[in-house]
Coordinates of C-alpha atoms in Angstrom, one line a residue:
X135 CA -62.8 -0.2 27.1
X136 CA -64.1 -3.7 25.4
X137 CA -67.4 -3.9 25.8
X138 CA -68.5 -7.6 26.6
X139 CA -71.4 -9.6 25.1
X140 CA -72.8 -12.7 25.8
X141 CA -74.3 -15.5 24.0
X142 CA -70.9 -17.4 23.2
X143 CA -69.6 -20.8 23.6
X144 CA -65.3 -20.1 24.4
X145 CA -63.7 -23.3 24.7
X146 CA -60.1 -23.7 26.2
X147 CA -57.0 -25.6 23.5
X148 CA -53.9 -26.1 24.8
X149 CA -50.9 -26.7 22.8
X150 CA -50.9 -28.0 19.8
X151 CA -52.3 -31.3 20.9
X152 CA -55.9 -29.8 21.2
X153 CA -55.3 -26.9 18.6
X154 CA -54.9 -28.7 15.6
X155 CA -57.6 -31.5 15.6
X156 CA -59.8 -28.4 16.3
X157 CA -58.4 -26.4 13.5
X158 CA -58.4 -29.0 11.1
X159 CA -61.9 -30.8 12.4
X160 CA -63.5 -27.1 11.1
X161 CA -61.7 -26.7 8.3
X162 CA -62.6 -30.2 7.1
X163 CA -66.3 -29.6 8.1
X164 CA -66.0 -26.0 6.1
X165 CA -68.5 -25.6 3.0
X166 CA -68.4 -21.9 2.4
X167 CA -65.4 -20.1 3.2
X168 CA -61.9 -20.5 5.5
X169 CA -59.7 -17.6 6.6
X170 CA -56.3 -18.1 8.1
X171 CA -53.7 -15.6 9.9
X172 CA -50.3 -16.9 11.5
X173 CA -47.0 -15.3 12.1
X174 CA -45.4 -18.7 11.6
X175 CA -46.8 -20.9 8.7
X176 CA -43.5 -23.9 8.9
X177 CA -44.3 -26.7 6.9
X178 CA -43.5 -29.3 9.3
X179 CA -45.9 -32.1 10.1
X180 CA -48.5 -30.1 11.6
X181 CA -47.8 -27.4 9.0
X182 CA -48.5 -30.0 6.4
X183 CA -51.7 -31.0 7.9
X184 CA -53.3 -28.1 8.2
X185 CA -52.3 -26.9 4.5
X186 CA -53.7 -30.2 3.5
X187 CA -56.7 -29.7 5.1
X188 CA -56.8 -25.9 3.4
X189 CA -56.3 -27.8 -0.1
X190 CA -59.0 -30.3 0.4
X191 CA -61.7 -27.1 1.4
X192 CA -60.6 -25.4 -1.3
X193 CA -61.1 -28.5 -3.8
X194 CA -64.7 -28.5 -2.1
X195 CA -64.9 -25.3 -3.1
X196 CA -65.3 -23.3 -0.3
X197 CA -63.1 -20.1 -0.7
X198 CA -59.7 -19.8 1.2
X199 CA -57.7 -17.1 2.1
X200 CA -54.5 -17.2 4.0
X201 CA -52.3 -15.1 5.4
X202 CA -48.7 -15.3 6.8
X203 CA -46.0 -13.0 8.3
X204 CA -43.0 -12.0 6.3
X205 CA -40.5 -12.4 9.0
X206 CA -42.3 -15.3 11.1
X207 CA -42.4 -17.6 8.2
X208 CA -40.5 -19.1 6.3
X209 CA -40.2 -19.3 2.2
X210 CA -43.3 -21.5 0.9
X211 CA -41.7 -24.7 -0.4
X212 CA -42.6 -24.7 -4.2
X213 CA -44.4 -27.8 -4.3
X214 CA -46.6 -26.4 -2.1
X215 CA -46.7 -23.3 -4.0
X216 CA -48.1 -24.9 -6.9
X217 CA -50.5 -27.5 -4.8
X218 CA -52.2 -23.9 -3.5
X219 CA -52.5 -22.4 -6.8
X220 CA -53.8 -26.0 -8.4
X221 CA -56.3 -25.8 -5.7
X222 CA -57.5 -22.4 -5.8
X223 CA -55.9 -21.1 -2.0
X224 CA -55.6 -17.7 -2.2
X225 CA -52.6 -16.4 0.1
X226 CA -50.3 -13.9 0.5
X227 CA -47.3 -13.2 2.7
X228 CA -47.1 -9.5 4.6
X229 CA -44.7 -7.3 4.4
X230 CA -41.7 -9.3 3.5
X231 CA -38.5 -8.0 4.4
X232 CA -37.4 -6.5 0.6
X233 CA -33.5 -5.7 0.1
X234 CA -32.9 -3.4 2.7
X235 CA -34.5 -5.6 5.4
X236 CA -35.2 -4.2 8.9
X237 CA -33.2 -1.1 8.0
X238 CA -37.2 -0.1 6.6
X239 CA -38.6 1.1 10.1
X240 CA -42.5 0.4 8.2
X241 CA -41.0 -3.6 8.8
X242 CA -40.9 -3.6 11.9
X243 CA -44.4 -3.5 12.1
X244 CA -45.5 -7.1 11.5
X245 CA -48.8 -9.7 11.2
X246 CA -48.2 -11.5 15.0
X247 CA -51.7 -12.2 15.8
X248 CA -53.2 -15.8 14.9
X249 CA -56.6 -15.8 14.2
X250 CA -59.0 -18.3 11.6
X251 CA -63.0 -17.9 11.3
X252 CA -64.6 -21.0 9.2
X253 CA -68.1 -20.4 7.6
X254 CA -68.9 -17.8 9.9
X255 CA -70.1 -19.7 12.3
X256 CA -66.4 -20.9 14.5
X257 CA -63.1 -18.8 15.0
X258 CA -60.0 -19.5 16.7
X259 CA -57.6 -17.1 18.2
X260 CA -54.4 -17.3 20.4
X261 CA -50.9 -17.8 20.6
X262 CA -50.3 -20.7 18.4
X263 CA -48.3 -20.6 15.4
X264 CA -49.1 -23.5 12.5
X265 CA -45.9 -24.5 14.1
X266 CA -45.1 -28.3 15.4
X267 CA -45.2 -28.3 19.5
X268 CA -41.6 -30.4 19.5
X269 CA -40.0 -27.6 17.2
X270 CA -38.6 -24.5 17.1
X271 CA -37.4 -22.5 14.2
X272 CA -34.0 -21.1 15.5
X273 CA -33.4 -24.2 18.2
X274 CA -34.0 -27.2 16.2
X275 CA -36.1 -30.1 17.9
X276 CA -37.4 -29.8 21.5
X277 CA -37.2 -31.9 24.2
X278 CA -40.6 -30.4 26.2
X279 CA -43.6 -28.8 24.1
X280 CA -43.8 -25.3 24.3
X281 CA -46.6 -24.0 26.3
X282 CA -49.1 -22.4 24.9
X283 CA -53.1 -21.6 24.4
X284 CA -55.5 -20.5 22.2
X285 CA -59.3 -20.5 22.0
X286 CA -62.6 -21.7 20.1
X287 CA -65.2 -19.2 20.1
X288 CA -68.9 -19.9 18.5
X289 CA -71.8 -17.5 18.8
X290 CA -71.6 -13.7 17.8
X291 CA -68.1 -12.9 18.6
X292 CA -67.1 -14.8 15.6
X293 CA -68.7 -12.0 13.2
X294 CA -66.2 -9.7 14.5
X295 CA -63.4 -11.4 14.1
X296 CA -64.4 -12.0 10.7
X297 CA -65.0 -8.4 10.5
X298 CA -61.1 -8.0 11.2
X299 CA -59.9 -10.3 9.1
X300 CA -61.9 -9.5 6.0
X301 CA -60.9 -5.7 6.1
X302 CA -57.0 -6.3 7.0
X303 CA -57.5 -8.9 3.7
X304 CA -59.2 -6.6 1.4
X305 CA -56.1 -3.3 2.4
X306 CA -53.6 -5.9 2.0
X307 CA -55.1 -6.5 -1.9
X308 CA -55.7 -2.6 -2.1
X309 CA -52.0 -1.6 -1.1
X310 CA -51.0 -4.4 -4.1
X311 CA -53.4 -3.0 -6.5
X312 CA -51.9 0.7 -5.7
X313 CA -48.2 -0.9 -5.9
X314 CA -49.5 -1.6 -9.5
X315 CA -51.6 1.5 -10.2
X316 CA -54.3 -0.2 -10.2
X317 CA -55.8 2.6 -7.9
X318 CA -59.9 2.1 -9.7
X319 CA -59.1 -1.1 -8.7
X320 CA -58.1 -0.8 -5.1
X321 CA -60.9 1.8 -4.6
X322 CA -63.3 -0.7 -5.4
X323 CA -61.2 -3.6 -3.0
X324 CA -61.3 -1.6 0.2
X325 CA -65.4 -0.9 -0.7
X326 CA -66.1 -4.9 -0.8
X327 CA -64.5 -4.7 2.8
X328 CA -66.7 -2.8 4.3
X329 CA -69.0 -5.2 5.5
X330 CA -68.9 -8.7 6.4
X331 CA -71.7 -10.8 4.4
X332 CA -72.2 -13.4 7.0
X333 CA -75.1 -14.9 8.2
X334 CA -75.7 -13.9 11.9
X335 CA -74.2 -16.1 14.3
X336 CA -76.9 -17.5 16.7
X337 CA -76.0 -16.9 20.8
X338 CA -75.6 -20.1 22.3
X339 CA -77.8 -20.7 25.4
X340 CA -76.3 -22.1 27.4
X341 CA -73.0 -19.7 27.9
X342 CA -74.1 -20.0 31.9
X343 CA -73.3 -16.5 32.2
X344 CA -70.1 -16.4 29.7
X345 CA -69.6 -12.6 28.3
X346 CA -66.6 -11.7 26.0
X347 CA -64.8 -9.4 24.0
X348 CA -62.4 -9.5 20.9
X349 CA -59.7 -6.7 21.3
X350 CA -57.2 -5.9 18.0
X351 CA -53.9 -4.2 18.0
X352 CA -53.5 -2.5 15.1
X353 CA -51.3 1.1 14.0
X354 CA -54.6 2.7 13.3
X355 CA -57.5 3.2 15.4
X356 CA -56.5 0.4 17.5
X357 CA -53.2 1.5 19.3
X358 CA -53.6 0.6 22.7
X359 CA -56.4 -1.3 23.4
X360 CA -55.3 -4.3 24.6
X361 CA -52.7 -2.5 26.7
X362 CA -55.5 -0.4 28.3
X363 CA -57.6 -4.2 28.7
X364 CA -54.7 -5.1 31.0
X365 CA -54.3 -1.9 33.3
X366 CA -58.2 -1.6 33.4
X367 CA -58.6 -5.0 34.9
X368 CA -55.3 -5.1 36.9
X369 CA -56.8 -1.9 38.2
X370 CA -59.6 -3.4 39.5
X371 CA -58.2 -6.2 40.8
X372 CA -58.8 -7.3 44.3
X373 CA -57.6 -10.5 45.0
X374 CA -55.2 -12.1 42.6
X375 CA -53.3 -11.4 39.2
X376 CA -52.2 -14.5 37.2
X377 CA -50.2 -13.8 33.9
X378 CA -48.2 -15.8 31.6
X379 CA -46.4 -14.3 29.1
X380 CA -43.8 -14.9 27.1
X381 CA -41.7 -12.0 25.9
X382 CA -41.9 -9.6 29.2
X383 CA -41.6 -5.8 29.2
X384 CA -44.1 -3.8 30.4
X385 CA -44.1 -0.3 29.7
X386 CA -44.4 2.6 32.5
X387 CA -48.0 2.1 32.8
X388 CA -48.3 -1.6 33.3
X389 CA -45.7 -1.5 35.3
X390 CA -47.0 0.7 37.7
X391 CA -50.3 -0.8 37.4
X392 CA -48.4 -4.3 38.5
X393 CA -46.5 -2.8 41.5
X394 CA -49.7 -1.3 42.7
X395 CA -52.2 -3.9 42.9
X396 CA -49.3 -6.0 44.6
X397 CA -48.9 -3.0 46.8
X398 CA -52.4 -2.8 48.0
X399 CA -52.2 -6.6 49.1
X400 CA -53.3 -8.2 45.6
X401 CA -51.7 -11.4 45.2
X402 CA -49.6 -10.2 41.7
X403 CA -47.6 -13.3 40.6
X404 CA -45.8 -13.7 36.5
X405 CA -44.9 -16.8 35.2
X406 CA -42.5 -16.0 32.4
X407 CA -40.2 -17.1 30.0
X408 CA -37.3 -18.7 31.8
X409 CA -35.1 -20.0 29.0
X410 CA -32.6 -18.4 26.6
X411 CA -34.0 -18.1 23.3
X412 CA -32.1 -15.0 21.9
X413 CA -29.5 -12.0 23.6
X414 CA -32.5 -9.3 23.7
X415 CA -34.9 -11.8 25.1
X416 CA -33.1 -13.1 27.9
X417 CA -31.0 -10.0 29.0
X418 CA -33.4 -6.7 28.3
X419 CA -36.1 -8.0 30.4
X420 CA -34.6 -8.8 33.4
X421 CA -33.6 -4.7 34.7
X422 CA -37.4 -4.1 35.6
X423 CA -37.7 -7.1 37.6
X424 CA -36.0 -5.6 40.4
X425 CA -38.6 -2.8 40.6
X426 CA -41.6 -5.3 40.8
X427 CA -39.9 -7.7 43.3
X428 CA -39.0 -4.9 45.5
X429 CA -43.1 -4.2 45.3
X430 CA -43.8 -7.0 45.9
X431 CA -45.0 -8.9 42.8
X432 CA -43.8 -12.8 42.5
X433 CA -42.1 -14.1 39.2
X434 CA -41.3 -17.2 38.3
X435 CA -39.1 -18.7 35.5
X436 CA -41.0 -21.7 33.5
X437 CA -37.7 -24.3 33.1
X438 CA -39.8 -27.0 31.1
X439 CA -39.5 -25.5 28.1
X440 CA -40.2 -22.5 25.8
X441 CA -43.2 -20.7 27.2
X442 CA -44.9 -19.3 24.4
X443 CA -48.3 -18.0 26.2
X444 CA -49.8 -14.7 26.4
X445 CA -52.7 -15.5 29.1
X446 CA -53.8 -13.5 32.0
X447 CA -56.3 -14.3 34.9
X448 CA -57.7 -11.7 36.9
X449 CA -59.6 -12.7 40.7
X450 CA -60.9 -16.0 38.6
X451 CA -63.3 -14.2 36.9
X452 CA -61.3 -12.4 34.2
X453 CA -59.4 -14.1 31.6
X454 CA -57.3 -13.0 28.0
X455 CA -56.1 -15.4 25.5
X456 CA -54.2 -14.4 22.5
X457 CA -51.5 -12.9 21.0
X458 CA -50.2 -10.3 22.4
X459 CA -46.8 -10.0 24.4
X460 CA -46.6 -7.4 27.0
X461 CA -43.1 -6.2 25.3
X462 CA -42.7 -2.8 23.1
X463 CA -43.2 -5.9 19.4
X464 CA -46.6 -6.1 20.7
X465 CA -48.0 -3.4 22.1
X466 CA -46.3 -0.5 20.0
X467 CA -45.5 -2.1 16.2
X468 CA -47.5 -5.7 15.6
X469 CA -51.2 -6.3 14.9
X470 CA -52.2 -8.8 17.8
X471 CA -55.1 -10.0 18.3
X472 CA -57.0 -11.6 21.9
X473 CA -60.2 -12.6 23.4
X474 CA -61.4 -11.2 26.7
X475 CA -63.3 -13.7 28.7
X476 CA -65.6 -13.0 31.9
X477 CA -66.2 -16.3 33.0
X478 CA -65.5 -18.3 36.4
X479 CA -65.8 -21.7 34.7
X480 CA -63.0 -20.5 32.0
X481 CA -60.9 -18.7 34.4
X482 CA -60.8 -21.2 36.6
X483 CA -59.8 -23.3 34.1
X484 CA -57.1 -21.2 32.6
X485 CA -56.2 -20.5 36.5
X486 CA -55.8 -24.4 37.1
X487 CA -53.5 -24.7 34.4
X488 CA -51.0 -22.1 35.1
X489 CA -50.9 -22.7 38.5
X490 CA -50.2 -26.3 38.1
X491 CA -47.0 -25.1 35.6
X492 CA -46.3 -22.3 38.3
X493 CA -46.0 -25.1 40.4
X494 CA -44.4 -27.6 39.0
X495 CA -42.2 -26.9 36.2
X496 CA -40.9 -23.1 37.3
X497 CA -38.7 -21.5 39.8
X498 CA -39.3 -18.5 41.8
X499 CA -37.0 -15.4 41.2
X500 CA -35.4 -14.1 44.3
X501 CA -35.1 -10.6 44.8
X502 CA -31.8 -11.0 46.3
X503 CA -30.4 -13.4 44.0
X504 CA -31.8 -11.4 41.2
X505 CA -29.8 -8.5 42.5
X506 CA -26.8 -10.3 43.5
X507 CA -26.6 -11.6 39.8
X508 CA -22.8 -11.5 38.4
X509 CA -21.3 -8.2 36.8
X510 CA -21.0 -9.6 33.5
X511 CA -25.2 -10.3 33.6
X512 CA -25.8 -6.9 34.7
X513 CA -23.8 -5.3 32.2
X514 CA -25.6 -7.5 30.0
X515 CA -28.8 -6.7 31.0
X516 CA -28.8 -3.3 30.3
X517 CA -26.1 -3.3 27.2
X518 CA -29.8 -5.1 25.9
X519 CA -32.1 -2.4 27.6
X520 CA -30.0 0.3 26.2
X521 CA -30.8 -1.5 22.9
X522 CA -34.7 -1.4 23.2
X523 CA -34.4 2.0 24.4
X524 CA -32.5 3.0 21.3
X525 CA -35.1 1.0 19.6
X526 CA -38.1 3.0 20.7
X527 CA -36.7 6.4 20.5
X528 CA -36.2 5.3 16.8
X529 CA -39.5 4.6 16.6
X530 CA -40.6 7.3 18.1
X531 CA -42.5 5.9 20.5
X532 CA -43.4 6.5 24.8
X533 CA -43.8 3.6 26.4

């Protein structure tokens, strides 16, 4: 399990509204060094921005490294291509698709989490794509801004997330140096990436009891630890689990570790993705909600928009923020990344939040409606199970 420290300063962003002044407020402020992970890098206007703001460091000369996902993001327009190089951004794109695409099982594991450390001494992780709130890559402009979080984090836990970040860097420039033979070369790569040279990042003193953790997902050492961050506090629970995520299926373990806090009287309640953004993600999901309803565990549907978060609060004293979706992408195939926050201050912050879009902007799911749904739904349903299924066994993976 995570083990929590203290001495850090975690500060709560919502949306894109509070994300990117923050992003961009360090990165202008940067002297020494930015580094920059996304799934999505769209170069929209808040795309734009923050490559702008990468240039300028870079110009500065602090050294900047950025990384996007091969799937997630779209081609780098060429102007922008050659205002990086003229600048000195470093940047690479991971594990793009090739000529046989997804028929390559090795791409289907892909770069989701979103993570940037400036100078050592502030990071940022969450769910937040470099990704305009008011647009969405497959359904054009939105009406509603997606919901979503991420977090600021000073003090020590930012050495570690370096830490990540620098090594996944450094096997990213091995694996091209090996592509080219260059294996002297990559040998002496993956050596440089061994440790961090970072000043020490001072705990902050007044963290009034804050502790915190930063958990990776990776298909190394790192296979299930977020997963086991989940059951291990759902576990434990005595009062009340909150969670809000976005791309919904638990496997066997969290499920059961769901339908028994509810059963043993813990307030279990899910606020999850309630629109139709593509056939998988609307119909494969739904065939395990009747299982939790019947034990007793409340879902609602957000209807404002696309919810996009991966949050979780645990008797408002426990909180996640990150990446990770609790679907078979997440927890079997992509690097993710989250922070683990014991806090009562944060959670309840996190907690008032949810609750008021719990509230507000989503719809309970009926067990009886839900099993009264039409046929053609059903069949649906599990024509889109039967797909993940297929999916896994492919993979090779229990879940």
């Amino acid at each position: 399990m995570p083990q929590l420290t203290s001495g850090h300063e975690i500060t709560l962003l919502r949306n894109g509204e509070q994300f990117f002044p923050a992003l961009i407020s360090a990165i202008d402020a940067s002297v020494d060094e930015v580094r920059l992970e996304t799934y999505i890098f769209h170069f929209d206007r808040s795309g734009e921005s923050v490559a702008h703001a990468l240039v300028c460091a870079a110009q500065r000369g602090a050294r900047v490294y950025l990384v996007m996902d091969g799937i997630g993001s779209p081609p780098v327009p060429p102007q922008w291509v050659q205002t990086f190089a003229q600048a000195g951004v470093s940047w690479q794109c991971f594990s793009p698709l090739g000529r046989l695409g997804l028929l390559v099982p090795v791409r289907w594991r892909r770069l989701h989490r979103k993570l940037c450390v400036v100078d050592g001494r502030v990071a940022f992780c969450g769910g937040i794509n470099i990704l305009d709130d008011r647009w969405d890559m497959h359904q054009g402009a939105l009406e509603s801004p997606r919901l979503d979080f991420a977090v600021q984090v000073k003090g020590p836990l930012v050495r570690e997330i370096h830490q990540a970040m620098l090594q996944f860097w450094t096997r990213l420039q091995a694996t091209k140096a090996i592509e080219h033979l260059a294996f002297e070369q990559a040998r002496q790569t993956l050596k440089q990436g061994k440790v961090a040279v970072l000043p020490d990042a001072a705990a902050h003193k007044h963290d009034m009891g804050l502790r915190a953790a930063f958990l990776v997902r990776d298909n190394v050492r790192n296979r299930t630890r977020i997963e086991r961050a989940y059951c291990k506090a759902i576990a434990d629970a005595r009062e009340e689990v909150l969670i809000a995520n976005a791309y919904f299926l638990p496997g066997r373990k969290l499920r059961h570790a769901l339908m028994h806090a509810a059963q043993r009287g813990v307030s279990v309640r899910l606020l999850l993705q309630g629109r139709y953004e593509s056939f998988l993600q609307f119909h494969a999901y739904r065939p395990v909600y009747g299982k939790l309803l019947a034990a007793g565990v409340e879902i609602f549907e957000y209807k404002l928009g696309f919810l996009h978060a991966k949050v979780a609060v645990i008797d408002r004293e426990w909180a996640t923020v990150g990446s990770s979706n609790l679907d078979p992408l997440s927890l079997l195939l992509a690097r993710e990344a989250n922070v683990v926050v014991e806090s009562r201050p944060f959670a309840s912050q996190l907690r008032t939040e949810l609750l008021h879009e719990l509230q507000t902007h989503a719809s309970p799911l009926v067990a009886q409606t839900h099993a009264q749904r039409p046929w053609t739904q059903r069949c649906l349903d599990h024509l889109a199970f039967a797909a993940v299924r297929c999916f896994l066994f492919l993979t090779e993976n229990r879940y």
